[in-house]
Amino acid sequence: MKPVLVVGASVGGSIAACTLRALGVDVILLERDLNYIKPCGGAVPPLVFNEYDLPEDLIDRKVTTAVVASSRHMAEFPVASSHPSDRDFIAMVRREKFDRYIRQRAVDQGATLIEGKFIGMEISSQGVRATCEDKSRRAHVLEVSAVIGADGAYSAVAKALGLERLPMAVAYQERIHLPDDAMRYWETRAALYLGDEVSPDLYAWVFPKYDHVAAGIGAGAGKTQRARALLNNLKSRLKDQLGAGESILFEAHHLPMHPRKHLSYDRVALIGDAAGLVQATSGEGIYWAMKSGEMAARAIAAHIANPSAAALRRDYDAQWWKRYRPTYTFLQLLQRISYNGDIQREIFAAMCQDPDVQRLTFDSYLAKHIEPAPWSVQMKITGHWLSAAVRELIVARFGPPRRSAPQPE
Ligand SMILES: Cc1cc2nc3c(=O)[nH]c(=O)nc-3n(C[C@H](O)[C@H](O)[C@H](O)COP(=O)(O)OP(=O)(O)OC[C@H]3O[C@@H](n4cnc5c(N)ncnc54)[C@H](O)[C@@H]3O)c2cc1C
């Protein structure tokens, strides 16, 4: 049996490779640049460590306090689910460490890791002839049974299938080294900032790493040129918390803003960012890349003799959407009603002060599963949302001008 080619040895590709190896399938793991560090905030739910048996020393910080701040509201609340446990935290990782660990595991389990760039492929009923280039731009042909496109937002595998680029947002991030006393504030805290001046249609963030923080902004289509200015606005808004810091790295990358119509094609499956599986509301993509890598690998292994589009769509696409459609639909809706304008963002930040909203947020984030809340809670939240909406409309019409640095309420 010919091996399966996994293009991209980041989180999604490496988990796909590990899954294939565990199922006895030969794997070639192709990575364009083994020194590449994926620009990323590095926030992951702790269930990643349980599901993929990862050591907790990959975690830089355990965030137990979340901050959501708009121009007028600031909510600070514990990372706590409905069933409190010692897994109620957000794990902060550095991709330079996290990705390398998982990639090395794939190699230890028998994947053949090659440094090279995927260029194109010819698909036939016999298999796939994939072309890649090594560092000295020499072309090589790999004869494989199937391909997993784990090559991120600018996926060359998707392009080789003739698929269009997905709508993208850009995320721009600065890593800032802070003196110990300034770092203390961020040790167990992660913050999201809302407002036109820091992120017109997404949000800005500060996430803690072991001796520095990652401060970033998201900007949707048409606003990417403003990314640098938006980040500077965030830094001036947080001059008390970040002002003493020293910049150590700037990173930027695109994020796909919605999933592809199909994840599978004849002998090819797309996963993670290549498939557009990032959550548009939060920009969260690490868990989804790993999970889709695992599920696509299982489907390919089950049909290794003939991984047709029909078989893969039945065992990967359909299974994926059966499990996660409610999560994607809910979060897309949340993005539309929460980030789409200053008033919506103020309502969203005000709603984050509601303990039911806080609990439901962390129930779904930590468990990666959305359970409808009891009717009584839904009614309470709706009532709260309506009163927040009326209040914000009145303030927008008659209230004082917006402050830029809200204090905790
Ligand atoms: C600034 C920023 C902050 C983010 N913060 C978070 C966060 O806090 N939490 C979270 O969950 N998600 C976050 N995300 C999203 C997350 O980074 C991605 O969703 C995730 O990395 C997707 O994983 P992937 O395996 O699909 O692809 P990627 O991680 O993008 O990896 C693709 C891999 O393919 C390789 N590759 C590309 N082209 C080729 C080719 N032609 N041949 C061979 N190899 C190739 C690349 O070198 C790379 O290693 C953030 C994204 C950005 C940009």
Short mmCIF file of C-alpha atoms in Angstrom, two decimals, residues 70 194-195 199-203 281 330-349 351-352 385:
data_model
loop_
_atom_site.label_atom_id
_atom_site.label_comp_id
_atom_site.label_asym_id
_atom_site.label_seq_id
_atom_site.Cartn_x
_atom_site.Cartn_y
_atom_site.Cartn_z
CA SER A 70 -15.31 47.35 25.54
CA LEU A 194 -13.56 45.33 21.86
CA GLY A 195 -13.87 48.61 20.00
CA SER A 199 -10.56 45.78 16.05
CA PRO A 200 -13.39 46.97 13.81
CA ASP A 201 -15.00 43.57 13.33
CA LEU A 202 -13.28 41.05 15.61
CA TYR A 203 -11.42 41.64 18.87
CA THR A 281 -16.04 34.44 16.54
CA PHE A 330 -24.05 29.32 17.14
CA LEU A 331 -20.63 30.99 17.06
CA GLN A 332 -21.21 32.47 13.57
CA LEU A 333 -24.48 33.92 14.81
CA LEU A 334 -22.76 35.25 17.92
CA GLN A 335 -20.15 36.97 15.76
CA ARG A 336 -22.84 38.65 13.65
CA ILE A 337 -24.76 39.95 16.63
CA SER A 338 -21.81 40.80 18.87
CA TYR A 339 -19.01 42.39 16.84
CA ASN A 340 -20.96 44.13 14.15
CA GLY A 341 -20.75 47.74 15.34
CA ASP A 342 -20.04 49.67 18.53
CA ILE A 343 -23.46 49.23 20.09
CA GLN A 344 -23.39 45.46 19.59
CA ARG A 345 -19.91 45.27 21.12
CA GLU A 346 -21.07 47.27 24.16
CA ILE A 347 -24.05 44.92 24.57
CA PHE A 348 -21.74 41.91 24.24
CA ALA A 349 -19.34 43.25 26.90
CA MET A 351 -23.62 40.56 28.72
CA CYS A 352 -20.25 39.13 29.80
CA TRP A 385 -29.88 41.15 26.56
#
